[in-house]
Amino acid sequence: MENLDVIVLGAGAAGLFCAIEAARRGRRVVVLDHAKAPGEKIRISGGGRCNFTNLQIAPERFLSQNPRFALSALRRYTQHDFIARVNAAGIAWHEKTLGQLFCDGSARQIVDMLLRDLAAAGGVLRLGVAPREIGHDGSFVVRTDDGGFRAPRLVVATGGKSIPKMGATGLGYRIAEQFGLRLVETRPGLVPLTFGPEVLEPLRPLAGISVPARVSCGKAGFQEGLLFTHRGLSGPSILQISSYWREGDSLRVNLAADRDVAADLAAIKASQGRIAVKTALARILPERLAQVVAERLALKGNLADQPKAAMAALTAAVTEWEVKPNGSEGYRTAEVTLGGVDTRDLDARTMEARAVPGLYFIGEVVDVTGWLGGYNFQWAWSSGWAAGQAV
Ligand code: FDA
């Protein structure tokens, strides 16, 4: 049995960051992970460049039953604090779009920075170690096939359920239940949406086409790229809206969000009214999409023949397409897991379970989920930092 001050379960973004902070405060820390390599999601994130934070961090860009819960940690350890850390490590970065910061080089640089900082602070990383059983006799006891670990403080940073192929297990939720914490129902977030056969069939020729779209669902709306896929829709606007979408909801889609479609169609009608509706639409939309939209409307004659009502219907077909997904691609491709450990049972300042002193939950396992664009890593750094000061 190894005796320590802090055991951290999960060597992902949140766990490593928490362990560094705790070790810097002189705590004897071990990080346990069943994977062969640490920070695997960091390594593959942002297309291999890691979108490590966002300049526009704000509480309303996080989903949770209690959106104010994340505020304390996000304010105490901000995106600027993490940027300073990245700068100090000599990692070059750039803003891509919408405040999203990426490494110029490789996501590997962020993993290496974390591992260097952990080692320098004296924290120990144990890979290929799967917790079999968690006991509690005043201290926490983690039993594994490689022996036992005992500490008065246990930090659960095992992430969510997304991408099981990369080691996601849902262990954190089981530990929460074991110690009597409530769970908010989990579901895949930041995930491509799928269509049933009747919706998909006419859209099949569009797979691979992307457009600058505005996608809305209820009060939420995002203006970013949209991609037609073989199964439905993807692209940043769809991933964003997927976190707000519930089964049975329809989406409203503007397929040409960067244009004034009514004005553009009127101008084409005035100057070149003799062209076919399909051809006019192809001045606004990619050609194959223009064809599908024109076929769906089945308007007779060329553009000049269209009365006011038909012109309005044409505009609406582009700017107010209403479509109902039948599901999502699920945890197999979801970037995050919505829901998780109920924030009512955690202290927002320290991430400690209110009813179980010494037990902490950080990162994705908690019911805090950010938008696409670096928000989820910032939550991992901020919540990891907050727990790291407290353990
Ligand atoms: P994370 O999942 O990172 O780490 C959990 C760790 O626990 C893993 O190392 C796992 O092996 C370990 N573990 C799980 N079960 C265990 C068990 N039973 N025993 C032992 N260990 C166990 N976010 C962002 O802000 N910017 C981005 O660019 C991206 N890009 C991106 C791409 C892809 C493809 C995905 C899937 C996700 C993203 N994300 C993202 C989301 C981001 O990766 C995610 O929010 C954080 O990694 C969450 O950090 P955690 O440390 O909480 O969990």
Coordinates of C-alpha atoms and ligand atoms in Angstrom, one line a residue:
M1 CA 0.0 0.0 0.0
E2 CA 1.5 3.4 -1.0
N3 CA 0.6 6.2 1.3
L4 CA 0.1 9.6 -0.3
D5 CA -1.6 13.0 0.3
V6 CA -3.6 13.0 -2.9
I7 CA -4.7 10.4 -5.4
V8 CA -5.8 11.7 -8.8
L9 CA -7.8 9.3 -11.0
G10 CA -7.4 10.2 -14.7
A11 CA -4.3 11.6 -16.4
G12 CA -6.3 13.8 -18.8
A13 CA -6.3 17.6 -18.9
A14 CA -8.1 18.2 -15.6
G15 CA -6.3 15.4 -13.6
L16 CA -2.8 16.4 -14.8
F17 CA -3.4 20.1 -14.1
C18 CA -4.8 19.5 -10.6
A19 CA -1.9 17.1 -9.8
I20 CA 0.7 19.8 -10.9
E21 CA -0.9 22.4 -8.6
A22 CA -1.2 20.0 -5.7
A23 CA 2.4 18.9 -6.1
R24 CA 3.6 22.5 -6.3
R25 CA 2.0 23.0 -2.9
G26 CA 4.1 20.2 -1.5
R27 CA 1.5 17.5 -1.6
R28 CA 2.6 13.9 -2.3
V29 CA 0.6 13.2 -5.4
V30 CA 0.0 10.2 -7.6
V31 CA -2.0 10.2 -10.9
L32 CA -3.4 6.9 -11.9
D33 CA -4.7 6.1 -15.4
H34 CA -5.6 2.8 -17.1
A35 CA -4.4 4.1 -20.5
K36 CA -0.9 3.5 -21.8
A37 CA -0.3 7.2 -22.6
P38 CA -1.5 10.3 -20.7
G39 CA -3.5 13.2 -22.1
E40 CA -4.6 11.3 -25.2
K41 CA -7.6 13.6 -25.8
I42 CA -5.3 16.6 -25.7
R43 CA -3.1 14.9 -28.2
I44 CA -5.9 14.4 -30.8
S45 CA -7.8 17.6 -30.0
G46 CA -8.2 20.5 -32.4
G47 CA -7.2 18.3 -35.3
G48 CA -3.8 17.7 -33.7
R49 CA -3.2 21.3 -32.7
C50 CA -5.2 21.5 -29.5
N51 CA -7.7 24.4 -29.2
F52 CA -6.4 24.9 -25.6
T53 CA -8.6 27.8 -24.6
N54 CA -10.8 30.6 -25.9
L55 CA -10.4 34.4 -25.4
Q56 CA -14.2 34.8 -25.0
I57 CA -14.8 32.6 -22.0
A58 CA -18.1 33.5 -20.3
P59 CA -20.4 31.5 -18.1
E60 CA -23.3 31.5 -20.6
R61 CA -21.1 29.5 -22.9
F62 CA -21.2 26.5 -20.6
L63 CA -24.2 24.1 -20.2
S64 CA -25.1 22.9 -16.7
Q65 CA -28.2 22.6 -14.6
N66 CA -26.6 25.4 -12.7
P67 CA -24.8 27.6 -15.2
R68 CA -23.4 29.8 -12.4
F69 CA -21.5 26.9 -10.8
A70 CA -18.5 27.2 -13.2
L71 CA -18.1 30.9 -12.6
S72 CA -15.9 30.8 -9.5
A73 CA -13.3 28.4 -11.0
L74 CA -13.3 30.2 -14.4
R75 CA -12.8 33.6 -12.7
R76 CA -10.0 32.4 -10.4
Y77 CA -8.1 30.6 -13.1
T78 CA -8.8 32.3 -16.4
Q79 CA -7.9 31.8 -20.0
H80 CA -5.2 34.5 -19.6
D81 CA -3.6 32.5 -16.8
F82 CA -3.4 29.5 -19.0
I83 CA -2.1 31.5 -22.0
A84 CA 0.7 32.9 -19.7
R85 CA 1.6 29.3 -18.9
V86 CA 1.7 28.3 -22.6
N87 CA 3.9 31.4 -23.3
A88 CA 6.2 30.6 -20.4
A89 CA 6.6 27.1 -21.9
G90 CA 7.6 28.7 -25.2
I91 CA 4.7 27.2 -27.1
A92 CA 3.7 29.3 -30.1
W93 CA 0.0 29.7 -30.8
H94 CA -2.5 31.6 -32.9
E95 CA -6.1 32.7 -32.8
K96 CA -8.0 30.8 -35.5
T97 CA -11.5 32.2 -35.3
L98 CA -14.0 33.3 -32.7
G99 CA -11.4 33.6 -30.0
Q100 CA -10.2 30.0 -30.4
L101 CA -6.5 29.6 -29.6
F102 CA -4.5 26.7 -31.2
C103 CA -0.8 25.6 -31.0
D104 CA 1.1 26.6 -34.1
G105 CA 2.9 23.3 -33.9
S106 CA 1.4 20.2 -32.3
A107 CA -1.0 19.4 -29.4
R108 CA 1.8 17.1 -28.2
Q109 CA 3.5 20.3 -26.9
I110 CA 0.7 20.9 -24.4
V111 CA 0.9 17.3 -23.2
D112 CA 4.7 17.6 -22.9
M113 CA 4.3 20.9 -20.9
L114 CA 2.0 19.2 -18.4
L115 CA 4.2 16.2 -18.0
R116 CA 7.3 18.3 -17.5
D117 CA 5.5 20.5 -14.9
L118 CA 4.2 17.4 -13.1
A119 CA 7.7 15.8 -12.9
A120 CA 9.3 19.1 -11.9
A121 CA 6.8 19.5 -9.0
G122 CA 7.5 16.0 -7.8
G123 CA 4.1 14.5 -8.9
V124 CA 4.1 10.8 -9.9
L125 CA 2.3 9.4 -12.9
R126 CA 1.3 5.7 -13.0
L127 CA 0.0 4.5 -16.4
G128 CA -1.7 1.2 -17.2
V129 CA -3.2 1.1 -13.7
A130 CA -6.9 0.4 -13.5
P131 CA -8.7 1.0 -10.2
R132 CA -10.7 -2.1 -9.3
E133 CA -12.2 -0.9 -6.1
I134 CA -12.4 2.4 -4.1
G135 CA -12.7 2.0 -0.3
H136 CA -13.1 4.7 2.4
D137 CA -12.1 4.2 6.0
G138 CA -11.5 7.9 6.8
S139 CA -8.8 7.8 4.1
F140 CA -9.5 6.8 0.5
V141 CA -8.1 3.4 -0.6
V142 CA -7.7 2.7 -4.3
R143 CA -7.1 -1.0 -5.1
T144 CA -5.6 -2.0 -8.4
D145 CA -3.9 -5.0 -9.9
D146 CA -0.6 -3.1 -9.3
G147 CA -1.2 -2.7 -5.5
G148 CA -3.1 -0.3 -3.4
F149 CA -2.9 3.5 -2.9
R150 CA -4.1 5.3 0.2
A151 CA -4.7 9.1 0.7
P152 CA -7.0 11.4 2.7
R153 CA -7.9 13.1 -0.6
L154 CA -9.2 11.6 -3.8
V155 CA -9.7 13.6 -7.0
V156 CA -11.9 12.0 -9.7
A157 CA -10.9 13.3 -13.2
T158 CA -11.8 10.4 -15.3
G159 CA -13.7 12.4 -17.9
G160 CA -17.0 11.5 -19.6
K161 CA -18.3 8.7 -21.9
S162 CA -17.3 10.1 -25.2
I163 CA -15.0 8.1 -27.5
P164 CA -14.9 4.8 -25.6
K165 CA -12.2 3.6 -28.0
M166 CA -9.9 6.2 -26.3
G167 CA -10.4 4.8 -22.8
A168 CA -13.6 6.6 -21.6
T169 CA -15.3 4.3 -19.1
G170 CA -17.8 6.2 -17.0
L171 CA -15.9 5.2 -13.8
G172 CA -16.3 8.7 -12.4
Y173 CA -20.1 8.4 -12.4
R174 CA -19.9 5.1 -10.6
I175 CA -17.7 6.6 -7.9
A176 CA -20.1 9.5 -7.5
E177 CA -23.0 7.1 -7.0
Q178 CA -20.9 5.0 -4.6
F179 CA -20.5 8.0 -2.4
G180 CA -24.1 9.1 -2.7
L181 CA -23.7 12.1 -5.0
R182 CA -26.5 12.8 -7.5
L183 CA -26.0 12.6 -11.2
V184 CA -27.5 14.7 -14.0
E185 CA -28.5 12.4 -16.9
T186 CA -25.7 12.1 -19.4
R187 CA -25.9 12.5 -23.2
P188 CA -23.5 13.0 -26.1
G189 CA -22.6 16.7 -26.9
L190 CA -20.7 18.4 -29.7
V191 CA -21.8 15.5 -31.9
P192 CA -22.9 15.2 -35.6
L193 CA -26.7 14.8 -36.0
T194 CA -28.3 12.1 -38.1
F195 CA -31.5 11.8 -40.2
G196 CA -34.0 9.1 -40.8
P197 CA -34.1 7.5 -44.3
E198 CA -37.0 9.7 -45.6
V199 CA -35.1 13.0 -44.8
L200 CA -31.7 11.6 -45.7
E201 CA -32.6 10.2 -49.2
P202 CA -32.9 13.5 -51.1
L203 CA -29.9 14.9 -49.3
R204 CA -27.5 12.0 -50.1
P205 CA -25.9 13.7 -53.1
L206 CA -24.9 16.6 -50.8
A207 CA -22.4 14.6 -48.6
G208 CA -19.2 16.6 -48.4
I209 CA -20.7 20.0 -49.2
S210 CA -20.3 22.7 -46.6
V211 CA -21.9 26.1 -46.3
P212 CA -21.7 29.1 -44.0
A213 CA -24.9 28.5 -42.0
R214 CA -26.9 29.8 -39.1
V215 CA -28.5 26.9 -37.2
S216 CA -31.0 27.5 -34.4
C217 CA -32.9 25.3 -31.9
G218 CA -35.2 27.0 -29.5
K219 CA -33.4 30.0 -28.2
A220 CA -29.9 28.8 -29.1
G221 CA -28.3 29.6 -32.4
F222 CA -24.9 29.4 -33.9
Q223 CA -23.5 31.0 -37.1
E224 CA -20.6 28.8 -38.3
G225 CA -19.9 26.2 -41.0
L226 CA -22.4 23.3 -41.7
L227 CA -21.4 20.1 -43.4
F228 CA -23.7 17.6 -45.1
T229 CA -22.6 14.0 -44.3
H230 CA -23.6 10.5 -45.4
R231 CA -25.7 10.2 -42.2
G232 CA -26.9 13.8 -41.6
L233 CA -25.3 17.0 -40.7
S234 CA -22.0 18.0 -39.0
G235 CA -19.6 21.0 -39.0
P236 CA -19.1 23.5 -36.1
S237 CA -22.7 25.0 -36.2
I238 CA -24.2 21.5 -35.9
L239 CA -21.8 20.3 -33.2
Q240 CA -22.6 23.5 -31.2
I241 CA -26.4 23.1 -31.6
S242 CA -26.3 19.4 -30.8
S243 CA -25.6 20.2 -27.2
Y244 CA -28.9 22.1 -27.0
W245 CA -30.9 19.7 -29.3
R246 CA -33.2 17.1 -27.7
E247 CA -34.9 14.2 -29.5
G248 CA -38.1 15.5 -31.2
D249 CA -36.7 19.0 -31.8
S250 CA -36.5 20.5 -35.2
L251 CA -33.6 22.7 -36.4
R252 CA -34.0 26.0 -38.3
V253 CA -31.2 26.4 -40.8
N254 CA -30.1 29.4 -42.9
L255 CA -28.0 27.8 -45.6
A256 CA -26.5 31.1 -46.8
A257 CA -26.0 33.0 -43.5
D258 CA -23.3 35.3 -45.0
R259 CA -25.7 36.8 -47.6
D260 CA -29.0 38.7 -47.9
V261 CA -30.7 36.0 -49.9
A262 CA -33.9 38.0 -50.7
A263 CA -32.0 40.9 -51.9
D264 CA -29.6 38.8 -54.0
L265 CA -32.4 36.8 -55.6
A266 CA -34.3 40.1 -56.4
A267 CA -31.1 41.5 -58.0
I268 CA -30.6 38.4 -60.1
K269 CA -34.3 38.5 -61.1
A270 CA -34.0 42.2 -62.2
S271 CA -30.8 41.7 -64.2
Q272 CA -31.0 38.1 -65.5
G273 CA -34.6 37.0 -65.0
R274 CA -34.5 34.5 -67.9
I275 CA -32.3 32.0 -66.1
A276 CA -33.7 28.9 -64.4
V277 CA -34.5 29.0 -60.7
K278 CA -31.9 26.3 -60.1
T279 CA -29.3 28.4 -61.9
A280 CA -30.2 31.5 -59.9
L281 CA -29.9 29.5 -56.7
A282 CA -26.5 28.3 -57.7
R283 CA -25.3 31.9 -57.6
I284 CA -26.0 31.7 -53.8
L285 CA -25.5 28.1 -52.9
P286 CA -23.2 25.3 -54.0
E287 CA -24.6 23.8 -57.3
R288 CA -25.7 20.4 -56.0
L289 CA -27.4 22.0 -53.0
A290 CA -29.1 24.6 -55.3
Q291 CA -30.5 21.7 -57.4
V292 CA -31.9 19.9 -54.3
V293 CA -33.5 23.1 -53.0
A294 CA -35.0 23.9 -56.5
E295 CA -36.3 20.3 -56.9
R296 CA -38.0 20.4 -53.5
L297 CA -39.8 23.6 -54.4
A298 CA -40.7 22.4 -57.9
L299 CA -41.4 26.0 -59.2
K300 CA -42.5 26.2 -62.8
G301 CA -40.7 28.6 -65.3
N302 CA -37.6 30.7 -64.9
L303 CA -36.8 33.3 -62.2
A304 CA -38.6 36.1 -64.0
D305 CA -41.9 34.1 -64.0
Q306 CA -42.0 33.8 -60.2
P307 CA -44.6 35.9 -58.4
K308 CA -43.8 37.6 -55.1
A309 CA -45.1 34.6 -53.1
A310 CA -42.9 32.2 -55.0
M311 CA -39.8 34.5 -54.5
A312 CA -40.6 34.6 -50.7
A313 CA -40.9 30.8 -50.7
L314 CA -37.6 30.5 -52.5
T315 CA -35.9 32.8 -50.0
A316 CA -37.4 30.8 -47.1
A317 CA -36.2 27.5 -48.6
V318 CA -32.7 28.8 -48.3
T319 CA -32.9 30.8 -45.1
E320 CA -35.5 29.0 -43.0
W321 CA -35.0 25.3 -43.8
E322 CA -36.7 23.4 -41.1
V323 CA -35.4 19.9 -40.5
K324 CA -35.8 17.2 -37.8
P325 CA -32.8 15.0 -36.9
N326 CA -33.7 11.5 -35.7
G327 CA -30.7 11.2 -33.4
S328 CA -26.9 11.8 -33.1
E329 CA -23.8 9.7 -33.9
G330 CA -23.6 9.1 -30.1
Y331 CA -20.6 8.7 -27.8
R332 CA -18.6 7.1 -30.7
T333 CA -17.9 10.5 -32.2
A334 CA -19.2 13.0 -29.5
E335 CA -16.5 15.4 -28.4
V336 CA -18.0 15.7 -24.9
T337 CA -20.5 14.3 -22.5
L338 CA -23.3 16.6 -21.2
G339 CA -24.6 16.1 -17.7
G340 CA -22.6 14.2 -15.0
V341 CA -21.9 14.8 -11.3
D342 CA -24.6 17.2 -10.1
T343 CA -23.1 20.5 -9.1
R344 CA -25.5 20.9 -6.2
D345 CA -23.4 18.2 -4.5
L346 CA -20.1 20.0 -5.1
D347 CA -18.4 23.1 -3.6
A348 CA -18.0 25.6 -6.5
R349 CA -14.8 27.0 -5.0
T350 CA -12.9 23.7 -4.4
M351 CA -14.8 21.0 -6.4
E352 CA -15.1 19.0 -3.1
A353 CA -18.2 16.9 -2.5
R354 CA -20.2 18.7 0.1
A355 CA -21.1 15.5 2.0
V356 CA -17.8 13.6 1.5
P357 CA -14.8 15.6 2.8
G358 CA -11.7 14.8 0.8
L359 CA -13.5 13.6 -2.4
Y360 CA -13.2 16.0 -5.4
F361 CA -14.6 15.9 -9.0
I362 CA -13.1 18.0 -11.8
G363 CA -13.3 18.3 -15.6
E364 CA -15.7 16.6 -17.9
V365 CA -17.1 14.2 -15.3
V366 CA -18.9 17.2 -13.7
D367 CA -22.2 18.6 -15.1
V368 CA -20.4 21.5 -16.8
T369 CA -20.0 21.3 -20.6
G370 CA -18.6 24.1 -22.7
W371 CA -19.2 25.2 -26.3
L372 CA -17.0 24.0 -29.1
G373 CA -13.8 26.1 -29.3
G374 CA -11.5 25.6 -26.4
Y375 CA -14.2 26.0 -23.7
N376 CA -13.9 22.5 -22.4
F377 CA -10.2 22.5 -21.9
Q378 CA -10.5 25.8 -20.1
W379 CA -13.0 24.2 -17.8
A380 CA -10.6 21.3 -17.2
W381 CA -7.7 23.7 -16.4
S382 CA -9.9 26.0 -14.2
S383 CA -11.6 23.2 -12.2
G384 CA -8.3 21.3 -12.0
W385 CA -6.6 24.4 -10.7
A386 CA -9.4 25.1 -8.1
A387 CA -9.1 21.5 -6.7
G388 CA -5.3 21.7 -6.9
Q389 CA -5.3 24.6 -4.4
A390 CA -7.7 22.8 -2.0
V391 CA -6.5 19.2 -1.8
Ligands
FDA1 P1 -10.2 13.3 -20.2 O1 -11.1 12.5 -21.0 O2 -9.3 14.2 -21.0 O3 -9.3 12.4 -19.3 C1 -9.8 11.4 -18.5 C2 -8.7 10.4 -18.2 O4 -9.2 9.4 -17.4 C3 -8.2 9.6 -19.5 O5 -6.8 9.7 -19.5 C4 -8.7 8.2 -19.3 O6 -7.8 7.2 -19.8 C5 -8.8 8.1 -17.8 N1 -9.8 7.1 -17.3 C6 -11.1 7.0 -17.7 N2 -11.6 5.9 -17.1 C7 -10.7 5.4 -16.3 C8 -10.6 4.2 -15.5 N3 -11.7 3.4 -15.4 N4 -9.5 4.0 -14.9 C9 -8.4 4.8 -15.0 N5 -8.4 5.8 -15.8 C10 -9.5 6.1 -16.5 N6 -11.9 20.5 -26.0 C11 -11.4 21.7 -26.2 O7 -11.5 22.6 -25.4 N7 -10.7 22.0 -27.4 C12 -10.5 21.1 -28.3 O8 -9.8 21.3 -29.3 C13 -11.1 19.8 -28.2 N8 -11.0 18.8 -29.2 C14 -11.5 17.6 -28.9 C15 -11.4 16.6 -29.9 C16 -11.9 15.3 -29.7 C17 -11.9 14.3 -30.8 C18 -12.6 15.0 -28.5 C19 -13.1 13.7 -28.2 C20 -12.7 16.0 -27.5 C21 -12.2 17.3 -27.7 N9 -12.3 18.3 -26.7 C22 -11.8 19.5 -27.0 C23 -12.9 18.0 -25.4 C24 -11.8 17.7 -24.4 O9 -11.0 16.8 -24.9 C25 -12.4 17.3 -23.1 O10 -13.3 18.2 -22.6 C26 -11.3 17.2 -22.0 O11 -10.3 16.2 -22.5 C27 -11.8 16.7 -20.7 O12 -10.8 16.6 -19.8 P2 -10.8 15.6 -18.6 O13 -9.5 15.6 -18.0 O14 -12.0 15.9 -17.7 O15 -11.1 14.2 -19.2

